[in-house]
Amino acid sequence: MKKEFAIKGMTCKHCVARVEEGINSLPGIEKVKINLKKENGVVKFDESQVSPQAIADKVTEVGYATEVL
Ligand SMILES: [Cu+2]
């Protein structure tokens, strides 16, 4: 399944990399596309292995406010 997340507080490509790495560390992640300008991320994942909430929790854990859209 594919979900979009609003991600607030990213200021540079390092922030993007941190969010990407965090999400990619979860099981079942297939594709992560983070957009700094739009302040969002689109994640494709296997919903039998990971939930949208778990992805949002990870983004929060690495330091950014997020919301599942
Ligand atoms: Cu940054």
PDB file of N, CA and C and ligand atoms in Angstrom:
ATOM      1  N   MET A   1       0.838  -1.180   0.000  1.00  0.00           N
ATOM      2  CA  MET A   1       0.000   0.000   0.000  1.00  0.00           C
ATOM      3  C   MET A   1       0.880   1.238   0.000  1.00  0.00           C
ATOM      4  N   LYS A   2       0.301   2.362  -0.387  1.00  0.00           N
ATOM      5  CA  LYS A   2       1.038   3.608  -0.512  1.00  0.00           C
ATOM      6  C   LYS A   2       0.345   4.661   0.344  1.00  0.00           C
ATOM      7  N   LYS A   3       1.136   5.393   1.128  1.00  0.00           N
ATOM      8  CA  LYS A   3       0.563   6.446   1.969  1.00  0.00           C
ATOM      9  C   LYS A   3       1.417   7.686   1.896  1.00  0.00           C
ATOM     10  N   GLU A   4       0.735   8.822   2.033  1.00  0.00           N
ATOM     11  CA  GLU A   4       1.443  10.087   2.067  1.00  0.00           C
ATOM     12  C   GLU A   4       1.474  10.615   3.498  1.00  0.00           C
ATOM     13  N   PHE A   5       2.611  11.155   3.872  1.00  0.00           N
ATOM     14  CA  PHE A   5       2.784  11.712   5.211  1.00  0.00           C
ATOM     15  C   PHE A   5       3.201  13.168   5.088  1.00  0.00           C
ATOM     16  N   ALA A   6       2.601  14.027   5.886  1.00  0.00           N
ATOM     17  CA  ALA A   6       3.099  15.399   5.999  1.00  0.00           C
ATOM     18  C   ALA A   6       4.259  15.331   6.986  1.00  0.00           C
ATOM     19  N   ILE A   7       5.378  15.969   6.654  1.00  0.00           N
ATOM     20  CA  ILE A   7       6.546  15.944   7.535  1.00  0.00           C
ATOM     21  C   ILE A   7       7.033  17.366   7.716  1.00  0.00           C
ATOM     22  N   LYS A   8       6.999  17.856   8.941  1.00  0.00           N
ATOM     23  CA  LYS A   8       7.371  19.238   9.233  1.00  0.00           C
ATOM     24  C   LYS A   8       8.749  19.325   9.870  1.00  0.00           C
ATOM     25  N   GLY A   9       9.481  20.377   9.516  1.00  0.00           N
ATOM     26  CA  GLY A   9      10.736  20.667  10.194  1.00  0.00           C
ATOM     27  C   GLY A   9      11.990  20.265   9.451  1.00  0.00           C
ATOM     28  N   MET A  10      11.854  19.690   8.265  1.00  0.00           N
ATOM     29  CA  MET A  10      13.049  19.340   7.493  1.00  0.00           C
ATOM     30  C   MET A  10      13.582  20.615   6.838  1.00  0.00           C
ATOM     31  N   THR A  11      14.901  20.854   6.972  1.00  0.00           N
ATOM     32  CA  THR A  11      15.467  22.079   6.429  1.00  0.00           C
ATOM     33  C   THR A  11      16.497  21.841   5.340  1.00  0.00           C
ATOM     34  N   CYS A  12      16.992  20.634   5.191  1.00  0.00           N
ATOM     35  CA  CYS A  12      18.030  20.388   4.194  1.00  0.00           C
ATOM     36  C   CYS A  12      18.041  18.919   3.789  1.00  0.00           C
ATOM     37  N   LYS A  13      18.963  18.594   2.862  1.00  0.00           N
ATOM     38  CA  LYS A  13      19.002  17.217   2.371  1.00  0.00           C
ATOM     39  C   LYS A  13      19.411  16.220   3.450  1.00  0.00           C
ATOM     40  N   HIS A  14      20.104  16.705   4.484  1.00  0.00           N
ATOM     41  CA  HIS A  14      20.478  15.798   5.575  1.00  0.00           C
ATOM     42  C   HIS A  14      19.262  15.371   6.371  1.00  0.00           C
ATOM     43  N   CYS A  15      18.339  16.299   6.539  1.00  0.00           N
ATOM     44  CA  CYS A  15      17.079  15.961   7.211  1.00  0.00           C
ATOM     45  C   CYS A  15      16.345  14.908   6.390  1.00  0.00           C
ATOM     46  N   VAL A  16      16.305  15.118   5.080  1.00  0.00           N
ATOM     47  CA  VAL A  16      15.645  14.175   4.182  1.00  0.00           C
ATOM     48  C   VAL A  16      16.275  12.792   4.328  1.00  0.00           C
ATOM     49  N   ALA A  17      17.621  12.772   4.329  1.00  0.00           N
ATOM     50  CA  ALA A  17      18.337  11.498   4.456  1.00  0.00           C
ATOM     51  C   ALA A  17      18.027  10.823   5.790  1.00  0.00           C
ATOM     52  N   ARG A  18      17.926  11.623   6.843  1.00  0.00           N
ATOM     53  CA  ARG A  18      17.646  11.054   8.153  1.00  0.00           C
ATOM     54  C   ARG A  18      16.251  10.409   8.188  1.00  0.00           C
ATOM     55  N   VAL A  19      15.293  11.106   7.610  1.00  0.00           N
ATOM     56  CA  VAL A  19      13.935  10.563   7.558  1.00  0.00           C
ATOM     57  C   VAL A  19      13.901   9.288   6.705  1.00  0.00           C
ATOM     58  N   GLU A  20      14.568   9.354   5.555  1.00  0.00           N
ATOM     59  CA  GLU A  20      14.607   8.187   4.653  1.00  0.00           C
ATOM     60  C   GLU A  20      15.237   6.979   5.340  1.00  0.00           C
ATOM     61  N   GLU A  21      16.366   7.212   5.980  1.00  0.00           N
ATOM     62  CA  GLU A  21      17.053   6.108   6.668  1.00  0.00           C
ATOM     63  C   GLU A  21      16.193   5.529   7.769  1.00  0.00           C
ATOM     64  N   GLY A  22      15.548   6.419   8.516  1.00  0.00           N
ATOM     65  CA  GLY A  22      14.690   5.948   9.605  1.00  0.00           C
ATOM     66  C   GLY A  22      13.573   5.068   9.076  1.00  0.00           C
ATOM     67  N   ILE A  23      12.901   5.538   8.051  1.00  0.00           N
ATOM     68  CA  ILE A  23      11.789   4.764   7.490  1.00  0.00           C
ATOM     69  C   ILE A  23      12.302   3.455   6.899  1.00  0.00           C
ATOM     70  N   ASN A  24      13.422   3.528   6.194  1.00  0.00           N
ATOM     71  CA  ASN A  24      13.978   2.318   5.574  1.00  0.00           C
ATOM     72  C   ASN A  24      14.446   1.280   6.594  1.00  0.00           C
ATOM     73  N   SER A  25      14.645   1.698   7.830  1.00  0.00           N
ATOM     74  CA  SER A  25      15.066   0.735   8.858  1.00  0.00           C
ATOM     75  C   SER A  25      13.904  -0.140   9.326  1.00  0.00           C
ATOM     76  N   LEU A  26      12.698   0.223   8.947  1.00  0.00           N
ATOM     77  CA  LEU A  26      11.517  -0.567   9.337  1.00  0.00           C
ATOM     78  C   LEU A  26      11.342  -1.752   8.384  1.00  0.00           C
ATOM     79  N   PRO A  27      10.707  -2.821   8.859  1.00  0.00           N
ATOM     80  CA  PRO A  27      10.447  -3.958   7.971  1.00  0.00           C
ATOM     81  C   PRO A  27       9.351  -3.629   6.963  1.00  0.00           C
ATOM     82  N   GLY A  28       9.400  -4.218   5.812  1.00  0.00           N
ATOM     83  CA  GLY A  28       8.296  -4.113   4.852  1.00  0.00           C
ATOM     84  C   GLY A  28       8.244  -2.837   4.041  1.00  0.00           C
ATOM     85  N   ILE A  29       9.294  -2.012   4.107  1.00  0.00           N
ATOM     86  CA  ILE A  29       9.314  -0.760   3.330  1.00  0.00           C
ATOM     87  C   ILE A  29       9.788  -1.064   1.909  1.00  0.00           C
ATOM     88  N   GLU A  30       9.010  -0.633   0.937  1.00  0.00           N
ATOM     89  CA  GLU A  30       9.346  -0.914  -0.467  1.00  0.00           C
ATOM     90  C   GLU A  30       9.928   0.303  -1.182  1.00  0.00           C
ATOM     91  N   LYS A  31       9.385   1.473  -0.893  1.00  0.00           N
ATOM     92  CA  LYS A  31       9.873   2.681  -1.556  1.00  0.00           C
ATOM     93  C   LYS A  31       9.586   3.908  -0.686  1.00  0.00           C
ATOM     94  N   VAL A  32      10.566   4.796  -0.607  1.00  0.00           N
ATOM     95  CA  VAL A  32      10.405   6.029   0.173  1.00  0.00           C
ATOM     96  C   VAL A  32      10.775   7.209  -0.707  1.00  0.00           C
ATOM     97  N   LYS A  33       9.866   8.168  -0.803  1.00  0.00           N
ATOM     98  CA  LYS A  33      10.153   9.377  -1.581  1.00  0.00           C
ATOM     99  C   LYS A  33       9.812  10.572  -0.706  1.00  0.00           C
ATOM    100  N   ILE A  34      10.861  11.268  -0.274  1.00  0.00           N
ATOM    101  CA  ILE A  34      10.671  12.423   0.603  1.00  0.00           C
ATOM    102  C   ILE A  34      10.835  13.698  -0.223  1.00  0.00           C
ATOM    103  N   ASN A  35       9.911  14.643  -0.048  1.00  0.00           N
ATOM    104  CA  ASN A  35      10.005  15.908  -0.755  1.00  0.00           C
ATOM    105  C   ASN A  35      10.157  17.050   0.257  1.00  0.00           C
ATOM    106  N   LEU A  36      11.352  17.640   0.241  1.00  0.00           N
ATOM    107  CA  LEU A  36      11.677  18.699   1.194  1.00  0.00           C
ATOM    108  C   LEU A  36      10.789  19.927   1.003  1.00  0.00           C
ATOM    109  N   LYS A  37      10.619  20.366  -0.240  1.00  0.00           N
ATOM    110  CA  LYS A  37       9.825  21.571  -0.522  1.00  0.00           C
ATOM    111  C   LYS A  37       8.352  21.394  -0.185  1.00  0.00           C
ATOM    112  N   LYS A  38       7.832  20.252  -0.546  1.00  0.00           N
ATOM    113  CA  LYS A  38       6.406  20.004  -0.284  1.00  0.00           C
ATOM    114  C   LYS A  38       6.154  19.582   1.161  1.00  0.00           C
ATOM    115  N   GLU A  39       7.235  19.328   1.895  1.00  0.00           N
ATOM    116  CA  GLU A  39       7.146  18.852   3.281  1.00  0.00           C
ATOM    117  C   GLU A  39       6.284  17.605   3.391  1.00  0.00           C
ATOM    118  N   ASN A  40       6.588  16.665   2.512  1.00  0.00           N
ATOM    119  CA  ASN A  40       5.853  15.412   2.608  1.00  0.00           C
ATOM    120  C   ASN A  40       6.725  14.225   2.230  1.00  0.00           C
ATOM    121  N   GLY A  41       6.146  13.082   2.412  1.00  0.00           N
ATOM    122  CA  GLY A  41       6.816  11.856   2.016  1.00  0.00           C
ATOM    123  C   GLY A  41       5.773  10.868   1.538  1.00  0.00           C
ATOM    124  N   VAL A  42       6.135  10.125   0.495  1.00  0.00           N
ATOM    125  CA  VAL A  42       5.251   9.073   0.012  1.00  0.00           C
ATOM    126  C   VAL A  42       5.982   7.754   0.234  1.00  0.00           C
ATOM    127  N   VAL A  43       5.322   6.856   0.935  1.00  0.00           N
ATOM    128  CA  VAL A  43       5.955   5.592   1.292  1.00  0.00           C
ATOM    129  C   VAL A  43       5.118   4.436   0.767  1.00  0.00           C
ATOM    130  N   LYS A  44       5.803   3.540   0.068  1.00  0.00           N
ATOM    131  CA  LYS A  44       5.158   2.319  -0.397  1.00  0.00           C
ATOM    132  C   LYS A  44       5.633   1.193   0.512  1.00  0.00           C
ATOM    133  N   PHE A  45       4.704   0.437   1.029  1.00  0.00           N
ATOM    134  CA  PHE A  45       5.093  -0.572   2.022  1.00  0.00           C
ATOM    135  C   PHE A  45       4.125  -1.747   2.016  1.00  0.00           C
ATOM    136  N   ASP A  46       4.596  -2.829   2.623  1.00  0.00           N
ATOM    137  CA  ASP A  46       3.786  -4.030   2.773  1.00  0.00           C
ATOM    138  C   ASP A  46       3.013  -3.926   4.092  1.00  0.00           C
ATOM    139  N   GLU A  47       1.716  -3.721   3.981  1.00  0.00           N
ATOM    140  CA  GLU A  47       0.923  -3.453   5.183  1.00  0.00           C
ATOM    141  C   GLU A  47       0.794  -4.656   6.119  1.00  0.00           C
ATOM    142  N   SER A  48       1.251  -5.829   5.674  1.00  0.00           N
ATOM    143  CA  SER A  48       1.252  -6.976   6.584  1.00  0.00           C
ATOM    144  C   SER A  48       2.475  -6.935   7.506  1.00  0.00           C
ATOM    145  N   GLN A  49       3.446  -6.064   7.159  1.00  0.00           N
ATOM    146  CA  GLN A  49       4.666  -5.994   7.969  1.00  0.00           C
ATOM    147  C   GLN A  49       4.817  -4.705   8.757  1.00  0.00           C
ATOM    148  N   VAL A  50       4.188  -3.642   8.267  1.00  0.00           N
ATOM    149  CA  VAL A  50       4.373  -2.350   8.936  1.00  0.00           C
ATOM    150  C   VAL A  50       3.107  -1.508   8.740  1.00  0.00           C
ATOM    151  N   SER A  51       2.765  -0.718   9.754  1.00  0.00           N
ATOM    152  CA  SER A  51       1.552   0.107   9.676  1.00  0.00           C
ATOM    153  C   SER A  51       1.913   1.571   9.415  1.00  0.00           C
ATOM    154  N   PRO A  52       0.971   2.336   8.873  1.00  0.00           N
ATOM    155  CA  PRO A  52       1.217   3.777   8.692  1.00  0.00           C
ATOM    156  C   PRO A  52       1.604   4.445  10.017  1.00  0.00           C
ATOM    157  N   GLN A  53       0.985   3.996  11.105  1.00  0.00           N
ATOM    158  CA  GLN A  53       1.300   4.571  12.410  1.00  0.00           C
ATOM    159  C   GLN A  53       2.749   4.288  12.815  1.00  0.00           C
ATOM    160  N   ALA A  54       3.231   3.073  12.522  1.00  0.00           N
ATOM    161  CA  ALA A  54       4.623   2.720  12.850  1.00  0.00           C
ATOM    162  C   ALA A  54       5.593   3.591  12.060  1.00  0.00           C
ATOM    163  N   ILE A  55       5.223   3.891  10.810  1.00  0.00           N
ATOM    164  CA  ILE A  55       6.066   4.759   9.977  1.00  0.00           C
ATOM    165  C   ILE A  55       6.070   6.172  10.554  1.00  0.00           C
ATOM    166  N   ALA A  56       4.898   6.663  10.917  1.00  0.00           N
ATOM    167  CA  ALA A  56       4.791   8.001  11.518  1.00  0.00           C
ATOM    168  C   ALA A  56       5.579   8.063  12.823  1.00  0.00           C
ATOM    169  N   ASP A  57       5.488   7.006  13.633  1.00  0.00           N
ATOM    170  CA  ASP A  57       6.222   6.982  14.909  1.00  0.00           C
ATOM    171  C   ASP A  57       7.723   7.064  14.673  1.00  0.00           C
ATOM    172  N   LYS A  58       8.193   6.404  13.622  1.00  0.00           N
ATOM    173  CA  LYS A  58       9.624   6.418  13.305  1.00  0.00           C
ATOM    174  C   LYS A  58      10.071   7.820  12.891  1.00  0.00           C
ATOM    175  N   VAL A  59       9.255   8.488  12.083  1.00  0.00           N
ATOM    176  CA  VAL A  59       9.587   9.856  11.659  1.00  0.00           C
ATOM    177  C   VAL A  59       9.671  10.768  12.885  1.00  0.00           C
ATOM    178  N   THR A  60       8.749  10.598  13.807  1.00  0.00           N
ATOM    179  CA  THR A  60       8.775  11.372  15.050  1.00  0.00           C
ATOM    180  C   THR A  60      10.039  11.059  15.836  1.00  0.00           C
ATOM    181  N   GLU A  61      10.377   9.772  15.888  1.00  0.00           N
ATOM    182  CA  GLU A  61      11.556   9.321  16.631  1.00  0.00           C
ATOM    183  C   GLU A  61      12.843   9.967  16.104  1.00  0.00           C
ATOM    184  N   VAL A  62      12.951  10.126  14.782  1.00  0.00           N
ATOM    185  CA  VAL A  62      14.170  10.748  14.245  1.00  0.00           C
ATOM    186  C   VAL A  62      14.111  12.275  14.303  1.00  0.00           C
ATOM    187  N   GLY A  63      12.990  12.830  14.769  1.00  0.00           N
ATOM    188  CA  GLY A  63      12.986  14.246  15.104  1.00  0.00           C
ATOM    189  C   GLY A  63      12.069  15.178  14.332  1.00  0.00           C
ATOM    190  N   TYR A  64      11.093  14.647  13.623  1.00  0.00           N
ATOM    191  CA  TYR A  64      10.235  15.527  12.821  1.00  0.00           C
ATOM    192  C   TYR A  64       8.754  15.258  13.103  1.00  0.00           C
ATOM    193  N   ALA A  65       8.001  16.344  13.097  1.00  0.00           N
ATOM    194  CA  ALA A  65       6.562  16.234  13.314  1.00  0.00           C
ATOM    195  C   ALA A  65       5.925  15.670  12.046  1.00  0.00           C
ATOM    196  N   THR A  66       5.020  14.744  12.205  1.00  0.00           N
ATOM    197  CA  THR A  66       4.433  14.127  11.027  1.00  0.00           C
ATOM    198  C   THR A  66       2.976  13.767  11.258  1.00  0.00           C
ATOM    199  N   GLU A  67       2.324  13.548  10.138  1.00  0.00           N
ATOM    200  CA  GLU A  67       0.906  13.221  10.163  1.00  0.00           C
ATOM    201  C   GLU A  67       0.616  12.368   8.923  1.00  0.00           C
ATOM    202  N   VAL A  68      -0.181  11.331   9.087  1.00  0.00           N
ATOM    203  CA  VAL A  68      -0.583  10.518   7.947  1.00  0.00           C
ATOM    204  C   VAL A  68      -1.675  11.258   7.208  1.00  0.00           C
ATOM    205  N   LEU A  69      -1.502  11.430   5.892  1.00  0.00           N
ATOM    206  CA  LEU A  69      -2.519  12.162   5.121  1.00  0.00           C
ATOM    207  C   LEU A  69      -3.522  11.203   4.491  1.00  0.00           C
TER     208      LEU A  69
HETATM  209 CU    CU B   1      18.693  19.292   7.662  1.00  0.00          CU
END
